[in-house]
Amino acid sequence: MHVATTISEVREHVAAARAAGKRIGFVPTMGFLHEGHLSLIDVARADGAEFIAVSIFVNPKQFGPSEDLSRYPRNEEGDRRLLEGKDVDLLFLPPVEVMYPAGSQTMVTVGGVAKPLEGERRPGHFDGVATVVLKLFNIVQCDVAAFGRKDAQQCAVIERMVRDLDVPVRLIFGETMREADGLAMSSRNSYLTKEERAIAPLLQRALRAGEDALRRGGSVADAERAMRSACSGVEIDYLSVVDPLTFEHPADLRRELLLAGAIRIGRTRLIDNIRIQSPP
Ligand code: PAF
């Protein structure tokens, strides 16, 4: 695995792989890797990627002033070992000055789909995500890029950006990887104390309670009430039933629906979602 810290190194390695006829797959991450990230490498390979690039960059532009940028978990050595074990070809580890040199002024803003839920609670977050992802796409120039569905709204925002700005990248999405008790894997789970970790699966259970309410013929309000009552005792950011294209309340309950939630347990903010494929 080659480790690159500059844009020119990345371009050189990717150009050589492309000249050798390889399809380039890319998995952007913020590091502190877990099975969820590693599964995206498999998803890219299953899509035909023959050269895998992974980036690790804790992007300051997607953190709000009161968020966890300074304590975001890092484990560069462990991450490198995991990526070596997955036969990754190129790891891009850019310093902040490489991604945002002094004087850089341009941000990417996605419209409607970036506004509700996470967009409302984390102002500027998706501008930061869209900006860094577009920059990474321009640097790596991959054929296919893989993202995890745990960040469902992020997937939708990136999909919208790629379509609106004619970015020549095929997007693929990997399913959320879960611990045995249902907790969605996330680097931020490492913040949880033992006691907090024990109650964390309640978010997934709440989403399932919302699904049950819909399947019993309940309304969006019934489902949201069921989710809230399953989360009593913890701080709720949102627990919503939305249209997975708009992230607004669905106009039609017979279409695919997304049940999405964000809660806070202690100092840790957890998000999760489930999709309901068939009409309830
Ligand atoms: O999902 C993440 O880890 C980040 O938001 C991403 C896509 C790597 C952009 O910084």
XYZ file of N, CA and C and ligand atoms in Angstrom:
850
model
N 0.858 -1.202 0.000
C 0.000 0.000 0.000
C 0.885 1.240 0.000
N 0.665 2.118 -0.954
C 1.412 3.368 -0.964
C 0.662 4.403 -0.119
N 1.396 5.129 0.703
C 0.762 6.176 1.517
C 1.160 7.530 0.934
N 0.164 8.291 0.504
C 0.421 9.587 -0.122
C -0.084 10.700 0.778
N 0.678 11.781 0.815
C 0.209 12.938 1.586
C 0.003 14.160 0.679
N 0.384 14.025 -0.588
C 0.218 15.171 -1.499
C -0.718 14.783 -2.639
N -1.274 15.819 -3.260
C -2.212 15.604 -4.359
C -1.471 15.013 -5.569
N -0.264 15.508 -5.817
C 0.455 15.020 -7.011
C 0.791 13.533 -6.892
N 1.154 13.098 -5.682
C 1.434 11.657 -5.491
C 0.198 10.808 -5.801
N -0.951 11.288 -5.302
C -2.195 10.530 -5.533
C -2.447 10.443 -7.035
N -2.341 11.581 -7.698
C -2.646 11.611 -9.136
C -1.703 10.691 -9.908
N -0.425 10.707 -9.502
C 0.568 9.867 -10.181
C 0.200 8.377 -10.062
N -0.119 7.960 -8.828
C -0.431 6.546 -8.621
C -1.717 6.132 -9.321
N -2.696 7.019 -9.265
C -3.972 6.682 -9.903
C -3.790 6.654 -11.427
N -3.015 7.600 -11.958
C -2.802 7.639 -13.413
C -2.098 6.357 -13.883
N -1.131 5.885 -13.075
C -0.414 4.654 -13.455
C -1.381 3.461 -13.462
N -2.260 3.421 -12.445
C -3.225 2.313 -12.383
C -4.186 2.377 -13.575
N -4.590 3.589 -13.886
C -5.524 3.740 -15.013
C -4.833 3.353 -16.329
N -3.559 3.740 -16.466
C -2.811 3.395 -17.684
C -2.681 1.871 -17.811
N -2.692 1.204 -16.649
C -2.611 -0.266 -16.674
C -4.002 -0.880 -16.884
N -4.976 -0.040 -17.167
C -6.318 -0.526 -17.508
C -7.189 -0.823 -16.295
N -6.775 -0.343 -15.115
C -7.547 -0.675 -13.902
C -8.666 0.316 -13.656
N -9.760 -0.223 -13.105
C -10.887 0.613 -12.692
C -10.599 1.077 -11.259
N -10.773 2.398 -11.038
C -10.361 2.984 -9.760
C -11.551 3.093 -8.803
N -11.405 2.471 -7.642
C -12.437 2.574 -6.603
C -11.920 3.438 -5.459
N -12.816 4.164 -4.822
C -12.394 5.112 -3.776
C -13.334 5.030 -2.580
N -12.744 4.994 -1.377
C -13.528 5.024 -0.134
C -13.010 6.181 0.716
N -13.742 7.305 0.745
C -13.321 8.417 1.609
C -13.743 8.157 3.048
N -12.854 8.434 3.995
C -13.180 8.208 5.406
C -12.564 9.311 6.269
N -12.973 9.298 7.535
C -12.306 10.171 8.506
C -11.478 9.324 9.484
N -11.224 8.072 9.107
C -10.350 7.232 9.916
C -11.034 6.611 11.120
N -10.214 6.072 12.044
C -10.676 5.273 13.170
C -11.587 4.165 12.607
N -10.981 3.417 11.695
C -11.742 2.518 10.825
C -12.347 1.340 11.586
N -13.507 0.914 11.119
C -14.181 -0.268 11.664
C -14.720 -1.093 10.498
N -15.427 -2.159 10.854
C -15.941 -3.079 9.827
C -16.800 -2.379 8.774
N -17.491 -1.327 9.205
C -18.344 -0.590 8.256
C -17.507 0.002 7.129
N -16.392 0.645 7.486
C -15.509 1.215 6.452
C -14.948 0.095 5.571
N -14.492 -0.983 6.248
C -13.817 -2.043 5.483
C -14.787 -2.713 4.511
N -16.064 -2.775 4.923
C -17.046 -3.404 4.023
C -17.219 -2.572 2.744
N -16.941 -1.259 2.832
C -17.085 -0.414 1.636
C -16.003 -0.735 0.603
N -14.862 -1.203 1.088
C -13.804 -1.633 0.159
C -14.307 -2.850 -0.624
N -14.970 -3.762 0.090
C -15.530 -4.953 -0.581
C -16.625 -4.545 -1.565
N -17.430 -3.558 -1.160
C -18.522 -3.096 -2.030
C -17.929 -2.510 -3.325
N -16.841 -1.748 -3.202
C -16.210 -1.155 -4.392
C -15.615 -2.260 -5.277
N -14.985 -3.241 -4.633
C -14.396 -4.346 -5.426
C -15.503 -5.134 -6.128
N -16.615 -5.365 -5.404
C -17.716 -6.122 -6.003
C -18.295 -5.369 -7.203
N -18.094 -4.055 -7.213
C -18.577 -3.243 -8.334
C -17.547 -3.199 -9.474
N -16.447 -3.901 -9.307
C -15.459 -3.993 -10.394
C -14.215 -3.147 -10.198
N -14.083 -2.493 -9.047
C -12.870 -1.695 -8.823
C -11.674 -2.632 -8.662
N -10.589 -2.296 -9.362
C -9.392 -3.150 -9.319
C -8.232 -2.461 -8.618
N -8.358 -1.160 -8.420
C -7.353 -0.376 -7.691
C -8.141 0.391 -6.642
N -7.789 0.175 -5.366
C -8.583 0.788 -4.291
C -7.779 1.899 -3.608
N -8.352 3.088 -3.610
C -7.784 4.215 -2.868
C -8.701 4.509 -1.685
N -8.104 4.746 -0.535
C -8.859 5.143 0.667
C -8.251 6.453 1.151
N -9.106 7.386 1.565
C -8.548 8.598 2.188
C -8.945 8.621 3.651
N -8.043 9.155 4.468
C -8.353 9.424 5.878
C -8.082 10.902 6.082
N -9.157 11.633 6.336
C -9.001 13.075 6.557
C -10.140 13.531 7.456
N -9.795 13.993 8.645
C -10.817 14.519 9.560
C -11.048 15.963 9.124
N -12.130 16.133 8.398
C -12.392 17.372 7.660
C -12.928 18.477 8.583
N -12.115 19.473 8.902
C -12.580 20.476 9.875
C -13.814 21.232 9.408
N -14.011 21.316 8.085
C -15.120 22.132 7.579
C -16.499 21.504 7.800
N -16.546 20.248 8.211
C -17.867 19.653 8.434
C -18.225 19.565 9.924
N -17.393 20.176 10.768
C -17.676 20.203 12.210
C -18.108 21.606 12.606
N -19.173 21.702 13.383
C -19.597 22.996 13.924
C -18.671 23.402 15.059
N -18.752 24.695 15.469
C -17.843 25.191 16.513
C -17.977 24.453 17.844
N -19.177 23.913 18.142
C -19.307 23.218 19.432
C -19.281 21.698 19.254
N -18.825 21.245 18.087
C -18.795 19.797 17.852
C -17.436 19.191 18.223
N -17.251 17.914 17.861
C -16.168 17.125 18.451
C -14.891 17.035 17.617
N -14.600 18.072 16.815
C -13.397 18.015 15.958
C -12.129 17.691 16.756
N -11.943 18.405 17.897
C -10.669 18.257 18.596
C -10.540 16.884 19.261
N -11.665 16.232 19.537
C -11.530 14.925 20.211
C -11.929 13.770 19.285
N -12.139 14.071 17.978
C -12.534 12.999 17.059
C -11.479 11.885 17.134
N -11.912 10.623 17.275
C -10.925 9.556 17.523
C -9.988 9.324 16.329
N -8.746 9.065 16.627
C -7.749 8.822 15.576
C -6.893 7.624 15.947
N -6.530 6.854 14.964
C -5.627 5.715 15.196
C -4.952 5.376 13.869
N -4.003 6.222 13.501
C -3.409 6.092 12.167
C -2.720 4.744 11.969
N -2.017 4.325 12.999
C -1.286 3.057 12.849
C -2.235 1.869 12.678
N -3.257 1.842 13.545
C -4.246 0.760 13.461
C -4.963 0.796 12.115
N -5.295 1.995 11.659
C -5.986 2.132 10.365
C -5.115 1.587 9.236
N -3.828 1.954 9.269
C -2.916 1.482 8.213
C -2.886 -0.046 8.170
N -2.823 -0.649 9.391
C -2.766 -2.119 9.444
C -4.028 -2.732 8.840
N -5.179 -2.151 9.194
C -6.442 -2.697 8.668
C -6.490 -2.580 7.142
N -6.003 -1.450 6.621
C -6.064 -1.233 5.166
C -5.074 -2.146 4.442
N -3.898 -2.358 5.063
C -2.935 -3.316 4.487
C -3.608 -4.688 4.386
N -4.324 -5.041 5.465
C -4.995 -6.346 5.502
C -6.076 -6.481 4.440
N -6.570 -5.356 3.937
C -7.604 -5.395 2.881
C -6.970 -5.198 1.500
N -5.642 -5.218 1.427
C -4.939 -5.060 0.142
C -5.294 -3.760 -0.576
N -5.437 -2.717 0.220
C -5.705 -1.399 -0.379
C -4.434 -0.948 -1.111
N -4.610 -0.304 -2.261
C -3.453 0.086 -3.074
C -2.878 1.431 -2.653
N -3.772 2.361 -2.296
C -3.295 3.719 -2.026
C -4.051 4.309 -0.846
N -3.303 4.834 0.119
C -3.924 5.547 1.245
C -3.539 7.016 1.121
N -4.531 7.871 1.079
C -4.279 9.316 1.009
C -4.513 9.894 2.396
N -3.472 10.466 2.962
C -3.512 11.005 4.334
C -3.117 12.478 4.275
N -3.962 13.330 3.742
C -3.502 14.718 3.535
C -3.509 15.534 4.813
N -2.489 16.359 5.009
C -2.578 17.347 6.091
C -3.622 18.407 5.724
N -4.103 19.129 6.735
C -5.154 20.132 6.483
C -4.697 21.156 5.432
N -3.409 21.558 5.464
C -2.932 22.589 4.513
C -2.970 22.098 3.073
N -2.930 20.784 2.871
C -3.005 20.266 1.497
C -4.447 20.370 0.989
N -5.386 20.096 1.877
C -6.795 20.157 1.458
C -7.316 21.585 1.415
N -6.869 22.393 2.370
C -7.359 23.778 2.425
C -6.174 24.733 2.542
N -5.458 24.942 1.425
C -4.321 25.858 1.504
C -4.790 27.266 1.824
N -3.904 28.050 2.414
C -4.251 29.430 2.769
C -4.818 30.119 1.535
N -5.891 30.839 1.735
C -6.472 31.578 0.615
C -7.647 30.855 -0.038
N -7.858 29.570 0.305
C -8.976 28.874 -0.364
C -10.300 29.451 0.145
N -11.240 29.651 -0.773
C -12.459 30.406 -0.445
C -13.747 29.746 -0.921
N -13.611 28.632 -1.648
C -14.790 28.089 -2.326
C -15.428 26.957 -1.526
N -16.739 27.021 -1.387
C -17.473 25.944 -0.720
C -18.580 25.463 -1.659
N -18.968 24.224 -1.488
C -20.086 23.669 -2.268
C -21.308 23.618 -1.362
N -22.413 24.174 -1.828
C -23.654 24.133 -1.051
C -24.713 23.370 -1.840
N -25.239 22.327 -1.238
C -26.336 21.570 -1.856
C -27.638 22.104 -1.276
N -28.681 22.134 -2.105
C -29.962 22.740 -1.692
C -30.832 21.839 -0.837
N -32.105 21.747 -1.201
C -33.184 21.158 -0.392
C -32.857 19.941 0.439
N -32.276 18.921 -0.186
C -32.085 17.653 0.518
C -31.101 17.810 1.693
N -30.271 18.859 1.641
C -29.284 19.076 2.711
C -29.848 19.911 3.855
N -31.109 20.331 3.735
C -31.632 21.289 4.732
C -32.282 20.666 5.973
N -33.146 19.626 5.814
C -33.810 19.113 7.033
C -32.872 18.285 7.921
N -33.410 17.719 8.965
C -32.749 16.770 9.867
C -31.320 17.166 10.222
N -30.318 16.466 9.694
C -28.927 16.789 10.046
C -28.589 18.223 9.645
N -29.120 18.649 8.490
C -28.815 19.990 7.986
C -29.315 21.071 8.931
N -30.487 20.796 9.525
C -31.073 21.778 10.437
C -30.295 21.813 11.766
N -29.938 20.605 12.245
C -29.260 20.539 13.557
C -27.771 20.851 13.466
N -27.190 20.678 12.299
C -25.731 20.891 12.164
C -25.481 21.883 11.025
N -25.762 23.174 11.268
C -25.627 24.155 10.181
C -24.211 24.137 9.598
N -24.141 24.119 8.278
C -22.837 24.142 7.602
C -22.213 22.762 7.416
N -22.764 21.755 8.104
C -22.160 20.416 8.047
C -22.099 19.888 6.609
N -23.234 19.938 5.918
C -23.229 19.349 4.574
C -22.463 20.194 3.564
N -22.315 21.489 3.816
C -21.433 22.299 2.949
C -20.007 21.764 3.073
N -19.621 21.472 4.309
C -18.272 20.933 4.549
C -18.094 19.575 3.906
N -19.135 18.720 4.023
C -19.050 17.375 3.441
C -18.973 17.471 1.914
N -19.887 18.255 1.323
C -19.933 18.341 -0.145
C -18.616 18.913 -0.679
N -18.086 19.903 0.012
C -16.844 20.536 -0.439
C -15.689 19.537 -0.408
N -15.542 18.840 0.707
C -14.386 17.930 0.796
C -14.558 16.744 -0.150
N -15.792 16.265 -0.288
C -15.987 15.096 -1.160
C -15.723 15.479 -2.625
N -16.175 16.660 -3.037
C -15.891 17.079 -4.417
C -14.386 17.261 -4.620
N -13.720 17.848 -3.635
C -12.265 18.004 -3.738
C -11.590 16.622 -3.839
N -12.007 15.701 -2.989
C -11.400 14.364 -3.028
C -11.670 13.674 -4.371
N -12.877 13.848 -4.892
C -13.169 13.260 -6.214
C -12.247 13.868 -7.276
N -12.026 15.184 -7.200
C -11.156 15.841 -8.187
C -9.700 15.411 -8.033
N -9.314 15.099 -6.815
C -7.932 14.673 -6.571
C -7.734 13.223 -7.025
N -8.639 12.355 -6.582
C -8.455 10.918 -6.836
C -8.895 10.544 -8.255
N -9.884 11.229 -8.768
C -10.417 10.945 -10.109
C -10.772 9.454 -10.250
N -11.583 9.008 -9.296
C -11.980 7.597 -9.277
C -13.112 7.332 -10.262
N -13.306 6.058 -10.567
C -14.468 5.675 -11.388
C -15.683 5.457 -10.503
N -15.428 4.902 -9.312
C -16.531 4.545 -8.423
C -16.140 4.910 -6.986
N -17.110 5.433 -6.230
C -16.833 5.786 -4.833
C -17.916 5.171 -3.955
N -17.508 4.662 -2.787
C -18.451 3.961 -1.903
C -18.653 4.734 -0.600
N -19.901 4.836 -0.197
C -20.283 5.515 1.052
C -21.237 4.598 1.815
N -21.254 4.769 3.151
C -22.110 3.916 3.981
C -23.486 4.525 4.196
N -24.479 3.647 4.180
C -25.861 4.114 4.323
C -26.212 4.558 5.741
N -25.327 4.333 6.705
C -25.638 4.843 8.047
C -25.829 6.357 7.977
N -25.011 7.001 7.139
C -25.161 8.438 6.924
C -26.073 8.636 5.707
N -27.346 8.289 5.875
C -28.256 8.247 4.724
C -28.396 9.614 4.061
N -28.487 10.656 4.879
C -28.686 11.987 4.278
C -27.409 12.437 3.573
N -26.262 12.076 4.125
C -24.990 12.383 3.456
C -24.962 11.718 2.072
N -25.415 10.462 2.000
C -25.452 9.763 0.708
C -26.325 10.537 -0.276
N -27.497 10.987 0.201
C -28.424 11.703 -0.681
C -27.844 13.046 -1.124
N -27.156 13.714 -0.212
C -26.552 15.025 -0.536
C -25.453 14.840 -1.586
N -24.632 13.819 -1.408
C -23.531 13.588 -2.361
C -24.102 13.166 -3.723
N -25.158 12.354 -3.679
C -25.787 11.919 -4.926
C -26.320 13.135 -5.696
N -26.955 14.042 -4.954
C -27.505 15.262 -5.570
C -26.383 16.113 -6.174
N -25.295 16.268 -5.402
C -24.167 17.079 -5.880
C -23.569 16.480 -7.154
N -23.378 15.171 -7.155
C -22.770 14.501 -8.316
C -23.644 14.694 -9.547
N -24.956 14.597 -9.331
C -25.872 14.763 -10.461
C -25.886 16.220 -10.926
N -26.004 17.141 -9.980
C -26.145 18.556 -10.341
C -24.879 19.122 -10.977
N -23.718 18.634 -10.537
C -22.455 19.209 -11.034
C -21.786 18.301 -12.071
N -22.514 17.298 -12.553
C -22.000 16.397 -13.610
C -20.641 15.809 -13.250
N -20.532 15.360 -12.023
C -19.256 14.766 -11.582
C -19.190 13.336 -12.138
N -18.116 12.994 -12.866
C -18.076 11.684 -13.533
C -17.648 10.548 -12.584
N -18.433 10.331 -11.553
C -18.136 9.280 -10.564
C -19.409 8.472 -10.352
N -19.235 7.150 -10.337
C -20.393 6.309 -10.008
C -20.409 6.115 -8.491
N -21.567 6.378 -7.884
C -21.681 6.232 -6.426
C -22.303 4.892 -6.094
N -21.726 4.237 -5.084
C -22.369 3.014 -4.591
C -22.454 3.115 -3.066
N -23.467 2.474 -2.514
C -23.746 2.639 -1.087
C -23.740 1.275 -0.403
N -23.022 1.223 0.719
C -22.931 -0.031 1.469
C -23.908 -0.012 2.638
N -24.425 -1.181 2.952
C -25.380 -1.289 4.072
C -24.691 -0.984 5.399
N -25.478 -0.512 6.349
C -24.959 -0.211 7.688
C -24.501 -1.507 8.349
N -23.294 -1.492 8.882
C -22.806 -2.659 9.626
C -23.175 -2.450 11.089
N -23.593 -3.517 11.733
C -24.092 -3.406 13.113
C -23.341 -4.344 14.049
N -23.289 -3.915 15.310
C -22.798 -4.808 16.356
C -23.882 -5.866 16.600
N -23.518 -6.922 17.370
C -24.457 -8.025 17.589
C -25.774 -7.539 18.199
N -25.733 -6.470 19.010
C -26.967 -5.992 19.658
C -27.687 -4.927 18.827
N -27.269 -4.730 17.583
C -28.011 -3.841 16.687
C -27.438 -2.441 16.560
N -26.523 -2.052 17.443
C -25.961 -0.705 17.366
C -25.196 -0.533 16.044
N -25.524 0.542 15.331
C -24.826 0.809 14.068
C -23.360 1.111 14.365
N -22.453 0.515 13.593
C -21.019 0.784 13.819
C -20.715 2.228 13.462
N -19.911 2.857 14.303
C -19.540 4.247 14.090
C -18.263 4.517 14.871
N -17.404 5.354 14.303
C -16.176 5.706 15.030
C -16.543 6.380 16.346
N -17.653 7.104 16.357
C -18.049 7.839 17.565
C -18.531 6.912 18.681
N -18.814 5.630 18.390
C -19.203 4.712 19.467
C -18.094 4.598 20.507
N -16.864 4.918 20.075
C -15.729 4.803 21.001
C -15.827 5.827 22.133
N -16.653 6.855 21.981
C -16.832 7.844 23.053
C -17.664 7.285 24.206
N -18.473 6.250 23.933
C -19.460 5.791 24.924
C -18.782 5.111 26.112
N -19.243 5.455 27.318
C -18.793 4.716 28.492
C -19.490 3.342 28.463
N -19.075 2.456 29.371
C -19.662 1.110 29.397
C -21.187 1.195 29.605
N -21.588 2.078 30.511
C -23.025 2.211 30.824
C -23.773 2.790 29.619
N -23.172 3.779 28.978
C -23.816 4.396 27.806
C -23.895 3.400 26.650
N -22.816 2.622 26.494
C -22.794 1.624 25.403
C -23.934 0.615 25.583
N -24.221 0.298 26.867
C -25.265 -0.699 27.143
C -26.645 -0.205 26.714
N -26.885 1.117 26.761
C -28.219 1.600 26.370
C -28.285 2.053 24.896
N -27.119 2.185 24.253
C -27.086 2.741 22.891
C -27.952 1.990 21.859
N -28.109 0.654 21.951
C -28.931 -0.028 20.935
C -30.391 0.422 20.935
N -30.780 1.222 21.915
C -32.172 1.689 21.969
C -32.532 2.536 20.746
N -31.557 3.153 20.091
C -31.873 3.928 18.884
C -32.388 3.001 17.773
N -31.690 1.892 17.585
C -32.124 0.941 16.563
C -33.497 0.353 16.924
N -33.690 0.074 18.221
C -34.983 -0.476 18.651
C -36.096 0.543 18.425
N -35.785 1.814 18.637
C -36.798 2.861 18.430
C -37.204 2.911 16.953
N -36.216 2.813 16.071
C -36.529 2.847 14.632
C -37.423 1.654 14.267
N -37.118 0.512 14.865
C -37.947 -0.684 14.597
C -39.359 -0.494 15.159
N -39.471 0.192 16.296
C -40.814 0.460 16.861
C -41.595 1.354 15.902
N -40.905 2.317 15.274
C -41.560 3.170 14.274
C -42.006 2.359 13.080
N -41.152 1.445 12.649
C -41.511 0.585 11.514
C -42.749 -0.249 11.849
N -42.753 -0.821 13.073
C -43.907 -1.645 13.485
C -45.186 -0.816 13.438
N -45.109 0.417 13.917
C -46.303 1.268 13.928
C -46.813 1.477 12.504
N -45.904 1.713 11.561
C -46.323 1.903 10.169
C -46.910 0.619 9.597
N -46.272 -0.498 9.941
C -46.754 -1.772 9.399
C -48.128 -2.140 9.950
N -48.427 -1.611 11.156
C -49.771 -1.861 11.717
C -50.795 -0.892 11.137
N -50.363 -0.075 10.187
C -51.298 0.855 9.545
C -51.287 2.239 10.162
N -50.328 2.499 11.050
C -50.268 3.802 11.705
C -49.805 4.901 10.761
N -49.994 6.122 11.205
C -49.592 7.295 10.426
C -48.132 7.639 10.729
N -47.619 8.648 10.033
C -46.275 9.146 10.309
C -46.190 9.610 11.771
N -47.240 10.327 12.201
C -47.246 10.823 13.588
C -47.233 9.653 14.575
N -47.983 8.584 14.279
C -47.989 7.398 15.167
C -46.590 6.803 15.250
N -45.951 6.689 14.070
C -44.615 6.075 14.040
C -43.624 6.947 14.818
N -43.721 8.259 14.639
C -42.768 9.136 15.329
C -43.003 9.109 16.844
N -44.279 8.977 17.223
C -44.594 8.883 18.657
C -44.005 7.580 19.230
N -44.163 6.489 18.465
C -43.635 5.187 18.933
C -42.117 5.271 19.099
N -41.462 5.951 18.159
C -39.994 6.051 18.246
C -39.593 6.880 19.457
N -40.331 7.972 19.668
C -39.985 8.848 20.802
C -40.183 8.121 22.126
N -41.302 7.349 22.216
C -41.527 6.714 23.523
C -40.507 5.598 23.755
N -39.982 5.005 22.668
C -38.924 3.991 22.851
C -37.601 4.632 23.275
N -37.496 5.939 23.106
C -36.240 6.640 23.455
C -36.404 7.517 24.685
N -37.449 7.246 25.493
C -37.639 8.141 26.637
C -36.426 7.982 27.569
N -36.004 9.090 28.138
C -34.843 9.030 29.043
C -33.561 9.470 28.372
N -33.538 9.553 27.034
C -32.331 10.097 26.385
C -32.724 11.345 25.596
N -31.721 12.164 25.300
C -32.006 13.416 24.585
C -32.180 13.110 23.089
N -33.325 13.541 22.561
C -33.633 13.235 21.155
C -33.355 14.469 20.299
N -32.547 14.327 19.257
C -32.376 15.415 18.279
C -33.540 15.367 17.288
N -33.747 14.201 16.706
C -34.936 13.973 15.875
C -35.158 12.475 15.736
N -36.409 12.126 15.544
C -36.790 10.756 15.201
C -37.903 10.929 14.181
N -37.598 10.726 12.911
C -38.518 11.154 11.852
C -38.726 10.069 10.805
N -39.923 10.120 10.235
C -40.210 9.309 9.047
C -40.124 10.258 7.862
N -39.260 9.936 6.893
C -39.069 10.859 5.763
C -39.053 10.119 4.432
N -39.255 10.916 3.396
C -39.075 10.436 2.026
C -37.549 10.393 1.783
N -37.000 9.246 1.379
C -35.542 9.146 1.248
C -34.951 9.996 0.128
N -35.793 10.596 -0.691
C -35.256 11.484 -1.734
C -35.178 12.917 -1.248
N -36.185 13.343 -0.467
C -36.250 14.754 -0.060
C -35.842 14.974 1.404
N -35.944 13.915 2.202
C -35.741 14.001 3.651
C -36.787 14.866 4.354
N -37.897 15.124 3.659
C -39.060 15.776 4.261
C -40.070 14.674 4.595
N -41.101 15.037 5.367
C -42.168 14.075 5.631
C -42.720 13.543 4.314
N -43.011 12.252 4.239
C -43.429 11.682 2.956
C -44.836 12.130 2.560
N -45.018 12.346 1.252
C -46.350 12.697 0.753
C -47.168 11.424 0.583
N -46.484 10.306 0.383
C -47.177 9.071 0.054
C -46.558 7.926 0.853
N -47.377 7.338 1.741
C -46.843 6.278 2.616
C -46.636 4.962 1.872
N -47.092 4.914 0.601
C -46.935 3.649 -0.127
C -45.594 3.548 -0.841
N -44.801 4.629 -0.757
C -43.473 4.611 -1.397
C -42.409 4.195 -0.371
N -41.189 4.038 -0.837
C -40.105 3.695 0.093
C -39.964 4.804 1.146
N -39.780 4.392 2.393
C -39.679 5.371 3.484
C -38.374 5.163 4.237
N -37.935 6.244 4.842
C -36.740 6.156 5.689
C -37.138 6.588 7.095
N -36.771 5.773 8.078
C -36.954 6.182 9.464
C -35.565 6.546 9.969
N -35.396 7.804 10.359
C -34.055 8.291 10.703
C -34.082 8.909 12.082
N -32.991 8.711 12.814
C -32.948 9.273 14.157
C -31.561 9.738 14.546
N -31.546 10.733 15.431
C -30.300 11.183 16.062
C -30.616 11.422 17.526
N -29.831 10.797 18.405
C -30.032 10.983 19.846
C -28.679 11.286 20.480
N -28.755 11.807 21.692
C -27.509 12.057 22.436
C -27.513 11.207 23.691
N -26.439 10.459 23.862
C -26.266 9.689 25.096
C -25.007 10.239 25.748
N -25.194 10.925 26.856
C -24.052 11.621 27.458
C -23.548 12.671 26.479
N -22.243 12.618 26.174
C -21.656 13.602 25.251
C -21.606 13.083 23.814
N -22.219 11.914 23.603
C -22.094 11.280 22.286
C -23.389 11.412 21.484
N -23.235 11.874 20.240
C -24.400 11.979 19.365
C -24.369 10.769 18.423
N -25.465 10.007 18.441
C -25.550 8.814 17.599
C -26.620 9.019 16.533
N -26.348 8.557 15.312
C -27.391 8.584 14.285
C -27.574 7.176 13.735
N -28.763 6.943 13.193
C -29.046 5.645 12.579
C -30.285 5.816 11.705
N -30.536 4.846 10.865
C -31.755 4.897 10.033
C -32.061 3.504 9.531
N -33.319 3.295 9.180
C -33.688 2.067 8.468
C -34.597 2.453 7.302
N -34.492 1.677 6.228
C -35.364 1.919 5.079
C -36.470 0.877 5.074
N -37.653 1.290 4.721
C -38.740 0.343 4.551
C -38.984 0.238 3.059
N -38.629 -0.923 2.514
C -38.677 -1.079 1.057
C -40.083 -1.252 0.523
N -40.863 -2.074 1.263
C -42.180 -2.384 0.727
C -43.216 -1.472 1.376
N -44.317 -1.208 0.702
C -45.341 -0.348 1.289
C -45.834 -0.928 2.595
N -45.990 -0.106 3.628
C -46.461 -0.640 4.902
C -47.911 -1.087 4.793
O -18.651 9.903 6.254
C -17.531 10.398 6.495
O -16.660 9.775 7.091
C -17.237 11.817 6.033
O -18.357 12.626 6.127
C -16.639 11.872 4.614
C -17.588 11.356 3.569
C -15.349 11.054 4.573
C -16.293 13.329 4.271
O -15.404 13.877 5.182
